[in-house]
Amino acid sequence: MWTRERAIVYLNETLNTLRQQDDLSPDNPQVTETLRCLVATLRTWHRDAFGADLANDPALAEARTELPRLCGAAECQMEKWWCRKALASDAPERVLWEFWYLPNYLSLHNAETALAGPAPLRQTVFLGSGALPLTAILLAQADERARVRCVDMDWEACALAEALIGALGLQDRIAVQHARGEACDVPKDAAVICASLLDAPGLYAHLAASGVARLLVRDVEGVYCWLYRPADRPGPPFRQRARTAPSSTRINITRHFERRCSSQGLGAGWPGP
């Protein structure tokens, strides 16, 4: 049975363990086990409605900032590690199906597809896509007419993602661009997905100036704030239309925003694909 005192000790110990590591990749078994335990623990807390207010405890002030940062760095290394593993295999798609967190991504993909409503995510720009752009891959595999552009500021992640997309034979549906999100050209008729690790302070102003109408922002609530920092939310001209429900099968929630038309109020629907 978890108590508040035990949870505080656990989160601070987890922070200290990750801080002491020189290698945050899956090559370090201590990192892998520490993060596996953290994710499993947070899912249990979510299921049991425990610990939602821990982030406000002064004893966890440092962990509140540093733990998501270290988890984010570890996730970037994990994605690169799995991408290299897939590229080294003669069956890269089979390796992807062995990915530890694939069920989370499948659940997230299904929830976001449902959230988009009647207009499919056929033309999509995926910002902060990383080395293992599973969202783009799932969209492209589900619809041969899909066209997805993956954008990331990490050149190594882009190179790995591009190689993986080629190995999967999806290069005619998925393109990769090395750029900052707030500097890339975004078609106004594309749906934009903002990943959880995206760090782009001027992004929403850029998307508004580009005329973007559909925006899906990945966020976290409750105990999952120990894995990711909560996302900034766009202001006008965007307005939240819907959101996914919190779930123990996926870490993120996704907020669905659409552009408010100045002459008509909140738009009645999506533009065509």
PDB file of C-alpha atoms in Angstrom:
ATOM      1  CA  MET A   1       0.000   0.000   0.000  1.00  0.00           C
ATOM      2  CA  TRP A   2       1.419   3.332  -1.052  1.00  0.00           C
ATOM      3  CA  THR A   3       1.523   6.202   1.414  1.00  0.00           C
ATOM      4  CA  ARG A   4       2.418   9.794   0.714  1.00  0.00           C
ATOM      5  CA  GLU A   5       5.675   9.479   2.661  1.00  0.00           C
ATOM      6  CA  ARG A   6       6.700   6.327   0.805  1.00  0.00           C
ATOM      7  CA  ALA A   7       5.863   7.912  -2.567  1.00  0.00           C
ATOM      8  CA  ILE A   8       8.014  10.978  -1.813  1.00  0.00           C
ATOM      9  CA  VAL A   9      10.967   8.772  -0.897  1.00  0.00           C
ATOM     10  CA  TYR A  10      10.466   6.661  -4.029  1.00  0.00           C
ATOM     11  CA  LEU A  11      10.352   9.621  -6.440  1.00  0.00           C
ATOM     12  CA  ASN A  12      13.428  11.252  -4.905  1.00  0.00           C
ATOM     13  CA  GLU A  13      15.327   7.952  -5.000  1.00  0.00           C
ATOM     14  CA  THR A  14      14.363   7.512  -8.651  1.00  0.00           C
ATOM     15  CA  LEU A  15      15.652  11.003  -9.407  1.00  0.00           C
ATOM     16  CA  ASN A  16      18.947  10.315  -7.650  1.00  0.00           C
ATOM     17  CA  THR A  17      19.398   7.003  -9.482  1.00  0.00           C
ATOM     18  CA  LEU A  18      18.925   8.598 -12.903  1.00  0.00           C
ATOM     19  CA  ARG A  19      21.158  11.533 -12.003  1.00  0.00           C
ATOM     20  CA  GLN A  20      24.044   9.211 -11.252  1.00  0.00           C
ATOM     21  CA  GLN A  21      24.005   7.587 -14.689  1.00  0.00           C
ATOM     22  CA  ASP A  22      26.401   8.536 -17.455  1.00  0.00           C
ATOM     23  CA  ASP A  23      24.409   6.501 -19.991  1.00  0.00           C
ATOM     24  CA  LEU A  24      20.634   6.932 -20.165  1.00  0.00           C
ATOM     25  CA  SER A  25      20.171   4.474 -23.035  1.00  0.00           C
ATOM     26  CA  PRO A  26      18.866   0.882 -22.852  1.00  0.00           C
ATOM     27  CA  ASP A  27      22.512  -0.233 -22.894  1.00  0.00           C
ATOM     28  CA  ASN A  28      22.396   0.657 -19.199  1.00  0.00           C
ATOM     29  CA  PRO A  29      20.232  -1.998 -17.470  1.00  0.00           C
ATOM     30  CA  GLN A  30      19.866   0.130 -14.345  1.00  0.00           C
ATOM     31  CA  VAL A  31      18.241   2.907 -16.368  1.00  0.00           C
ATOM     32  CA  THR A  32      15.950   0.435 -18.145  1.00  0.00           C
ATOM     33  CA  GLU A  33      14.801  -1.143 -14.886  1.00  0.00           C
ATOM     34  CA  THR A  34      14.414   2.211 -13.106  1.00  0.00           C
ATOM     35  CA  LEU A  35      12.213   3.612 -15.859  1.00  0.00           C
ATOM     36  CA  ARG A  36      10.243   0.383 -16.236  1.00  0.00           C
ATOM     37  CA  CYS A  37       9.479   0.496 -12.515  1.00  0.00           C
ATOM     38  CA  LEU A  38       8.588   4.194 -12.634  1.00  0.00           C
ATOM     39  CA  VAL A  39       6.120   3.768 -15.504  1.00  0.00           C
ATOM     40  CA  ALA A  40       4.530   0.730 -13.848  1.00  0.00           C
ATOM     41  CA  THR A  41       4.271   2.572 -10.526  1.00  0.00           C
ATOM     42  CA  LEU A  42       2.646   5.625 -12.073  1.00  0.00           C
ATOM     43  CA  ARG A  43       0.132   3.456 -13.884  1.00  0.00           C
ATOM     44  CA  THR A  44      -0.750   1.820 -10.570  1.00  0.00           C
ATOM     45  CA  TRP A  45      -1.126   5.214  -8.916  1.00  0.00           C
ATOM     46  CA  HIS A  46      -3.349   6.375 -11.774  1.00  0.00           C
ATOM     47  CA  ARG A  47      -5.500   3.250 -11.512  1.00  0.00           C
ATOM     48  CA  ASP A  48      -5.820   3.655  -7.735  1.00  0.00           C
ATOM     49  CA  ALA A  49      -6.395   7.447  -7.898  1.00  0.00           C
ATOM     50  CA  PHE A  50      -3.340   8.002  -5.711  1.00  0.00           C
ATOM     51  CA  GLY A  51      -0.815  10.829  -5.670  1.00  0.00           C
ATOM     52  CA  ALA A  52      -2.412  13.381  -7.962  1.00  0.00           C
ATOM     53  CA  ASP A  53      -1.340  16.210  -5.632  1.00  0.00           C
ATOM     54  CA  LEU A  54       2.224  15.040  -5.006  1.00  0.00           C
ATOM     55  CA  ALA A  55       3.579  17.573  -7.488  1.00  0.00           C
ATOM     56  CA  ASN A  56       2.644  20.337  -5.029  1.00  0.00           C
ATOM     57  CA  ASP A  57       4.682  18.874  -2.165  1.00  0.00           C
ATOM     58  CA  PRO A  58       7.772  21.003  -1.296  1.00  0.00           C
ATOM     59  CA  ALA A  59       9.742  17.813  -0.639  1.00  0.00           C
ATOM     60  CA  LEU A  60       9.452  17.039  -4.349  1.00  0.00           C
ATOM     61  CA  ALA A  61      10.155  20.499  -5.741  1.00  0.00           C
ATOM     62  CA  GLU A  62      13.429  19.475  -7.365  1.00  0.00           C
ATOM     63  CA  ALA A  63      12.087  16.157  -8.644  1.00  0.00           C
ATOM     64  CA  ARG A  64       9.124  17.969 -10.209  1.00  0.00           C
ATOM     65  CA  THR A  65      11.492  19.724 -12.630  1.00  0.00           C
ATOM     66  CA  GLU A  66      14.413  17.327 -12.953  1.00  0.00           C
ATOM     67  CA  LEU A  67      12.683  13.967 -13.210  1.00  0.00           C
ATOM     68  CA  PRO A  68      10.720  14.804 -16.398  1.00  0.00           C
ATOM     69  CA  ARG A  69      13.893  16.286 -17.917  1.00  0.00           C
ATOM     70  CA  LEU A  70      15.878  13.105 -17.275  1.00  0.00           C
ATOM     71  CA  CYS A  71      13.001  10.906 -18.437  1.00  0.00           C
ATOM     72  CA  GLY A  72      12.826  12.924 -21.644  1.00  0.00           C
ATOM     73  CA  ALA A  73      16.557  12.534 -22.259  1.00  0.00           C
ATOM     74  CA  ALA A  74      16.273   8.797 -21.617  1.00  0.00           C
ATOM     75  CA  GLU A  75      13.326   8.530 -24.016  1.00  0.00           C
ATOM     76  CA  CYS A  76      15.341  10.181 -26.795  1.00  0.00           C
ATOM     77  CA  GLN A  77      18.173   7.696 -26.229  1.00  0.00           C
ATOM     78  CA  MET A  78      15.729   4.783 -26.072  1.00  0.00           C
ATOM     79  CA  GLU A  79      14.149   5.728 -29.403  1.00  0.00           C
ATOM     80  CA  LYS A  80      17.559   5.940 -31.088  1.00  0.00           C
ATOM     81  CA  TRP A  81      18.567   2.596 -29.573  1.00  0.00           C
ATOM     82  CA  TRP A  82      15.416   0.857 -30.850  1.00  0.00           C
ATOM     83  CA  CYS A  83      15.717   2.487 -34.265  1.00  0.00           C
ATOM     84  CA  ARG A  84      19.274   1.198 -34.622  1.00  0.00           C
ATOM     85  CA  LYS A  85      18.116  -2.232 -33.499  1.00  0.00           C
ATOM     86  CA  ALA A  86      15.402  -2.247 -36.167  1.00  0.00           C
ATOM     87  CA  LEU A  87      17.823  -1.065 -38.863  1.00  0.00           C
ATOM     88  CA  ALA A  88      20.296  -3.803 -37.940  1.00  0.00           C
ATOM     89  CA  SER A  89      17.603  -6.450 -38.406  1.00  0.00           C
ATOM     90  CA  ASP A  90      16.489  -8.100 -41.629  1.00  0.00           C
ATOM     91  CA  ALA A  91      12.925  -7.666 -40.351  1.00  0.00           C
ATOM     92  CA  PRO A  92      12.680  -4.078 -38.990  1.00  0.00           C
ATOM     93  CA  GLU A  93       8.887  -4.132 -38.680  1.00  0.00           C
ATOM     94  CA  ARG A  94       9.056  -7.220 -36.470  1.00  0.00           C
ATOM     95  CA  VAL A  95      11.516  -5.404 -34.191  1.00  0.00           C
ATOM     96  CA  LEU A  96       9.114  -2.475 -33.905  1.00  0.00           C
ATOM     97  CA  TRP A  97       6.401  -4.858 -32.728  1.00  0.00           C
ATOM     98  CA  GLU A  98       8.763  -5.874 -29.913  1.00  0.00           C
ATOM     99  CA  PHE A  99       9.191  -2.265 -28.737  1.00  0.00           C
ATOM    100  CA  TRP A 100       8.536  -2.063 -24.997  1.00  0.00           C
ATOM    101  CA  TYR A 101       6.032   0.790 -25.193  1.00  0.00           C
ATOM    102  CA  LEU A 102       4.284  -0.146 -28.435  1.00  0.00           C
ATOM    103  CA  PRO A 103       0.929  -0.806 -26.658  1.00  0.00           C
ATOM    104  CA  ASN A 104       1.043   2.764 -25.333  1.00  0.00           C
ATOM    105  CA  TYR A 105       1.623   4.131 -28.848  1.00  0.00           C
ATOM    106  CA  LEU A 106      -1.113   1.963 -30.345  1.00  0.00           C
ATOM    107  CA  SER A 107      -3.575   3.177 -27.723  1.00  0.00           C
ATOM    108  CA  LEU A 108      -2.504   6.780 -28.326  1.00  0.00           C
ATOM    109  CA  HIS A 109      -2.841   6.389 -32.101  1.00  0.00           C
ATOM    110  CA  ASN A 110      -6.342   4.937 -31.808  1.00  0.00           C
ATOM    111  CA  ALA A 111      -7.421   7.659 -29.383  1.00  0.00           C
ATOM    112  CA  GLU A 112      -6.078  10.469 -31.592  1.00  0.00           C
ATOM    113  CA  THR A 113      -7.647   8.998 -34.717  1.00  0.00           C
ATOM    114  CA  ALA A 114     -11.000   8.924 -32.941  1.00  0.00           C
ATOM    115  CA  LEU A 115     -10.428  12.435 -31.594  1.00  0.00           C
ATOM    116  CA  ALA A 116      -9.883  13.821 -35.091  1.00  0.00           C
ATOM    117  CA  GLY A 117     -13.480  12.992 -35.911  1.00  0.00           C
ATOM    118  CA  PRO A 118     -14.812  12.510 -39.435  1.00  0.00           C
ATOM    119  CA  ALA A 119     -11.823  14.182 -41.132  1.00  0.00           C
ATOM    120  CA  PRO A 120      -8.951  11.665 -41.296  1.00  0.00           C
ATOM    121  CA  LEU A 121      -5.398  12.574 -40.337  1.00  0.00           C
ATOM    122  CA  ARG A 122      -4.391  12.143 -43.962  1.00  0.00           C
ATOM    123  CA  GLN A 123      -2.119  15.170 -44.318  1.00  0.00           C
ATOM    124  CA  THR A 124      -0.200  15.567 -41.089  1.00  0.00           C
ATOM    125  CA  VAL A 125       2.839  17.402 -39.786  1.00  0.00           C
ATOM    126  CA  PHE A 126       4.318  15.651 -36.755  1.00  0.00           C
ATOM    127  CA  LEU A 127       6.432  18.073 -34.699  1.00  0.00           C
ATOM    128  CA  GLY A 128       9.034  16.579 -32.347  1.00  0.00           C
ATOM    129  CA  SER A 129       8.837  13.204 -34.088  1.00  0.00           C
ATOM    130  CA  GLY A 130      12.145  11.779 -32.806  1.00  0.00           C
ATOM    131  CA  ALA A 131      14.130   8.793 -34.056  1.00  0.00           C
ATOM    132  CA  LEU A 132      11.234   6.340 -33.772  1.00  0.00           C
ATOM    133  CA  PRO A 133       8.233   8.122 -35.335  1.00  0.00           C
ATOM    134  CA  LEU A 134       5.665   5.446 -34.571  1.00  0.00           C
ATOM    135  CA  THR A 135       2.766   7.876 -34.933  1.00  0.00           C
ATOM    136  CA  ALA A 136       3.774   8.646 -38.515  1.00  0.00           C
ATOM    137  CA  ILE A 137       4.385   4.971 -39.277  1.00  0.00           C
ATOM    138  CA  LEU A 138       0.982   3.929 -37.917  1.00  0.00           C
ATOM    139  CA  LEU A 139      -0.791   6.683 -39.869  1.00  0.00           C
ATOM    140  CA  ALA A 140       0.992   5.730 -43.094  1.00  0.00           C
ATOM    141  CA  GLN A 141       0.373   2.017 -42.671  1.00  0.00           C
ATOM    142  CA  ALA A 142      -3.320   2.581 -41.954  1.00  0.00           C
ATOM    143  CA  ASP A 143      -3.965   4.686 -45.070  1.00  0.00           C
ATOM    144  CA  GLU A 144      -1.934   4.494 -48.281  1.00  0.00           C
ATOM    145  CA  ARG A 145      -3.138   8.020 -49.127  1.00  0.00           C
ATOM    146  CA  ALA A 146      -1.635   9.444 -45.937  1.00  0.00           C
ATOM    147  CA  ARG A 147       1.178  11.954 -46.257  1.00  0.00           C
ATOM    148  CA  VAL A 148       3.087  12.723 -43.064  1.00  0.00           C
ATOM    149  CA  ARG A 149       5.982  15.103 -42.539  1.00  0.00           C
ATOM    150  CA  CYS A 150       8.122  14.430 -39.467  1.00  0.00           C
ATOM    151  CA  VAL A 151       9.973  17.428 -38.061  1.00  0.00           C
ATOM    152  CA  ASP A 152      12.680  17.314 -35.390  1.00  0.00           C
ATOM    153  CA  MET A 153      15.585  19.553 -34.390  1.00  0.00           C
ATOM    154  CA  ASP A 154      17.873  16.587 -33.570  1.00  0.00           C
ATOM    155  CA  TRP A 155      19.786  15.796 -36.772  1.00  0.00           C
ATOM    156  CA  GLU A 156      20.763  12.295 -35.599  1.00  0.00           C
ATOM    157  CA  ALA A 157      17.148  11.463 -34.797  1.00  0.00           C
ATOM    158  CA  CYS A 158      16.134  12.676 -38.257  1.00  0.00           C
ATOM    159  CA  ALA A 159      18.815  10.583 -39.984  1.00  0.00           C
ATOM    160  CA  LEU A 160      17.777   7.468 -38.077  1.00  0.00           C
ATOM    161  CA  ALA A 161      14.069   8.058 -38.686  1.00  0.00           C
ATOM    162  CA  GLU A 162      14.631   8.597 -42.406  1.00  0.00           C
ATOM    163  CA  ALA A 163      16.624   5.352 -42.651  1.00  0.00           C
ATOM    164  CA  LEU A 164      13.908   3.446 -40.772  1.00  0.00           C
ATOM    165  CA  ILE A 165      11.137   4.849 -42.953  1.00  0.00           C
ATOM    166  CA  GLY A 166      13.081   3.738 -46.020  1.00  0.00           C
ATOM    167  CA  ALA A 167      13.626   0.263 -44.567  1.00  0.00           C
ATOM    168  CA  LEU A 168       9.862  -0.020 -44.037  1.00  0.00           C
ATOM    169  CA  GLY A 169       9.148   1.092 -47.603  1.00  0.00           C
ATOM    170  CA  LEU A 170       7.168   4.139 -46.466  1.00  0.00           C
ATOM    171  CA  GLN A 171       9.324   6.872 -47.987  1.00  0.00           C
ATOM    172  CA  ASP A 172       6.567   7.824 -50.454  1.00  0.00           C
ATOM    173  CA  ARG A 173       4.192   8.531 -47.545  1.00  0.00           C
ATOM    174  CA  ILE A 174       6.512   9.916 -44.848  1.00  0.00           C
ATOM    175  CA  ALA A 175       9.095  12.667 -45.226  1.00  0.00           C
ATOM    176  CA  VAL A 176      11.582  13.793 -42.565  1.00  0.00           C
ATOM    177  CA  GLN A 177      12.695  17.380 -42.056  1.00  0.00           C
ATOM    178  CA  HIS A 178      15.489  18.570 -39.770  1.00  0.00           C
ATOM    179  CA  ALA A 179      14.166  21.867 -38.419  1.00  0.00           C
ATOM    180  CA  ARG A 180      12.783  23.635 -35.401  1.00  0.00           C
ATOM    181  CA  GLY A 181       9.017  23.457 -35.172  1.00  0.00           C
ATOM    182  CA  GLU A 182       8.580  27.220 -35.073  1.00  0.00           C
ATOM    183  CA  ALA A 183      10.711  27.645 -38.199  1.00  0.00           C
ATOM    184  CA  CYS A 184       9.283  24.999 -40.540  1.00  0.00           C
ATOM    185  CA  ASP A 185       6.745  25.586 -43.277  1.00  0.00           C
ATOM    186  CA  VAL A 186       3.381  24.153 -42.200  1.00  0.00           C
ATOM    187  CA  PRO A 187       0.565  23.903 -44.780  1.00  0.00           C
ATOM    188  CA  LYS A 188      -2.610  25.434 -43.416  1.00  0.00           C
ATOM    189  CA  ASP A 189      -4.692  22.425 -44.470  1.00  0.00           C
ATOM    190  CA  ALA A 190      -2.488  19.945 -42.574  1.00  0.00           C
ATOM    191  CA  ALA A 191      -3.268  18.559 -39.141  1.00  0.00           C
ATOM    192  CA  VAL A 192      -0.405  19.299 -36.758  1.00  0.00           C
ATOM    193  CA  ILE A 193       0.540  16.902 -33.967  1.00  0.00           C
ATOM    194  CA  CYS A 194       2.753  18.318 -31.206  1.00  0.00           C
ATOM    195  CA  ALA A 195       4.746  15.609 -29.409  1.00  0.00           C
ATOM    196  CA  SER A 196       5.221  15.569 -25.636  1.00  0.00           C
ATOM    197  CA  LEU A 197       8.957  16.351 -25.716  1.00  0.00           C
ATOM    198  CA  LEU A 198       8.557  19.275 -28.106  1.00  0.00           C
ATOM    199  CA  ASP A 199      10.277  22.445 -26.878  1.00  0.00           C
ATOM    200  CA  ALA A 200       9.343  25.370 -29.094  1.00  0.00           C
ATOM    201  CA  PRO A 201       8.272  28.544 -27.227  1.00  0.00           C
ATOM    202  CA  GLY A 202       7.200  30.410 -30.369  1.00  0.00           C
ATOM    203  CA  LEU A 203       5.397  27.487 -31.964  1.00  0.00           C
ATOM    204  CA  TYR A 204       1.752  28.421 -31.475  1.00  0.00           C
ATOM    205  CA  ALA A 205       2.246  31.930 -32.817  1.00  0.00           C
ATOM    206  CA  HIS A 206       3.983  30.436 -35.859  1.00  0.00           C
ATOM    207  CA  LEU A 207       1.138  27.961 -36.450  1.00  0.00           C
ATOM    208  CA  ALA A 208      -1.440  30.716 -36.076  1.00  0.00           C
ATOM    209  CA  ALA A 209       0.426  32.881 -38.606  1.00  0.00           C
ATOM    210  CA  SER A 210       0.600  29.890 -40.980  1.00  0.00           C
ATOM    211  CA  GLY A 211      -3.189  29.550 -40.930  1.00  0.00           C
ATOM    212  CA  VAL A 212      -3.195  26.069 -39.376  1.00  0.00           C
ATOM    213  CA  ALA A 213      -6.742  24.934 -38.540  1.00  0.00           C
ATOM    214  CA  ARG A 214      -6.217  21.554 -36.813  1.00  0.00           C
ATOM    215  CA  LEU A 215      -3.907  21.072 -33.866  1.00  0.00           C
ATOM    216  CA  LEU A 216      -3.427  18.042 -31.598  1.00  0.00           C
ATOM    217  CA  VAL A 217      -1.309  18.718 -28.518  1.00  0.00           C
ATOM    218  CA  ARG A 218      -0.026  15.838 -26.400  1.00  0.00           C
ATOM    219  CA  ASP A 219      -0.185  16.616 -22.709  1.00  0.00           C
ATOM    220  CA  VAL A 220      -0.062  14.886 -19.322  1.00  0.00           C
ATOM    221  CA  GLU A 221      -2.170  15.125 -16.212  1.00  0.00           C
ATOM    222  CA  GLY A 222      -1.974  13.855 -12.654  1.00  0.00           C
ATOM    223  CA  VAL A 223       0.788  11.417 -11.751  1.00  0.00           C
ATOM    224  CA  TYR A 224       2.141  11.256 -15.295  1.00  0.00           C
ATOM    225  CA  CYS A 225       3.681  14.699 -14.783  1.00  0.00           C
ATOM    226  CA  TRP A 226       6.708  12.827 -13.369  1.00  0.00           C
ATOM    227  CA  LEU A 227       7.440  11.559 -16.893  1.00  0.00           C
ATOM    228  CA  TYR A 228       6.700  14.687 -18.954  1.00  0.00           C
ATOM    229  CA  ARG A 229       6.218  18.335 -18.180  1.00  0.00           C
ATOM    230  CA  PRO A 230       2.651  19.485 -18.914  1.00  0.00           C
ATOM    231  CA  ALA A 231       2.305  21.089 -22.314  1.00  0.00           C
ATOM    232  CA  ASP A 232       1.772  24.788 -22.873  1.00  0.00           C
ATOM    233  CA  ARG A 233      -1.625  25.387 -24.427  1.00  0.00           C
ATOM    234  CA  PRO A 234      -2.283  27.581 -27.435  1.00  0.00           C
ATOM    235  CA  GLY A 235      -4.265  30.770 -27.046  1.00  0.00           C
ATOM    236  CA  PRO A 236      -6.347  32.586 -29.664  1.00  0.00           C
ATOM    237  CA  PRO A 237      -7.106  31.915 -32.463  1.00  0.00           C
ATOM    238  CA  PHE A 238      -7.118  28.283 -31.261  1.00  0.00           C
ATOM    239  CA  ARG A 239      -9.774  26.862 -29.004  1.00  0.00           C
ATOM    240  CA  GLN A 240      -9.938  23.413 -27.456  1.00  0.00           C
ATOM    241  CA  ARG A 241     -12.647  21.345 -29.090  1.00  0.00           C
ATOM    242  CA  ALA A 242     -12.147  17.995 -27.342  1.00  0.00           C
ATOM    243  CA  ARG A 243      -9.627  15.851 -25.473  1.00  0.00           C
ATOM    244  CA  THR A 244      -8.933  12.216 -24.844  1.00  0.00           C
ATOM    245  CA  ALA A 245      -9.715  10.740 -21.446  1.00  0.00           C
ATOM    246  CA  PRO A 246      -6.889   9.774 -19.061  1.00  0.00           C
ATOM    247  CA  SER A 247      -6.149   6.062 -19.226  1.00  0.00           C
ATOM    248  CA  SER A 248      -3.867   3.486 -17.656  1.00  0.00           C
ATOM    249  CA  THR A 249      -3.142   2.126 -21.159  1.00  0.00           C
ATOM    250  CA  ARG A 250      -1.464   5.330 -22.339  1.00  0.00           C
ATOM    251  CA  ILE A 251       0.572   7.992 -20.615  1.00  0.00           C
ATOM    252  CA  ASN A 252      -0.522  11.017 -22.615  1.00  0.00           C
ATOM    253  CA  ILE A 253      -3.804  12.742 -23.096  1.00  0.00           C
ATOM    254  CA  THR A 254      -4.266  14.646 -26.343  1.00  0.00           C
ATOM    255  CA  ARG A 255      -5.997  18.001 -26.649  1.00  0.00           C
ATOM    256  CA  HIS A 256      -7.724  18.781 -29.930  1.00  0.00           C
ATOM    257  CA  PHE A 257      -7.721  22.458 -30.925  1.00  0.00           C
ATOM    258  CA  GLU A 258      -9.247  24.155 -33.916  1.00  0.00           C
ATOM    259  CA  ARG A 259      -8.999  27.676 -35.237  1.00  0.00           C
ATOM    260  CA  ARG A 260     -11.761  30.067 -34.310  1.00  0.00           C
ATOM    261  CA  CYS A 261     -12.975  31.975 -37.370  1.00  0.00           C
ATOM    262  CA  SER A 262     -13.226  35.675 -36.521  1.00  0.00           C
ATOM    263  CA  SER A 263     -16.376  36.165 -38.576  1.00  0.00           C
ATOM    264  CA  GLN A 264     -18.201  32.952 -37.650  1.00  0.00           C
ATOM    265  CA  GLY A 265     -17.073  32.114 -34.143  1.00  0.00           C
ATOM    266  CA  LEU A 266     -15.916  28.575 -33.578  1.00  0.00           C
ATOM    267  CA  GLY A 267     -15.668  26.754 -36.899  1.00  0.00           C
ATOM    268  CA  ALA A 268     -18.291  24.119 -37.592  1.00  0.00           C
ATOM    269  CA  GLY A 269     -15.929  21.475 -38.921  1.00  0.00           C
ATOM    270  CA  TRP A 270     -12.570  20.516 -40.341  1.00  0.00           C
ATOM    271  CA  PRO A 271     -11.256  21.480 -43.743  1.00  0.00           C
ATOM    272  CA  GLY A 272     -11.041  18.680 -46.263  1.00  0.00           C
ATOM    273  CA  PRO A 273      -8.031  16.363 -46.349  1.00  0.00           C
TER     274      PRO A 273
END
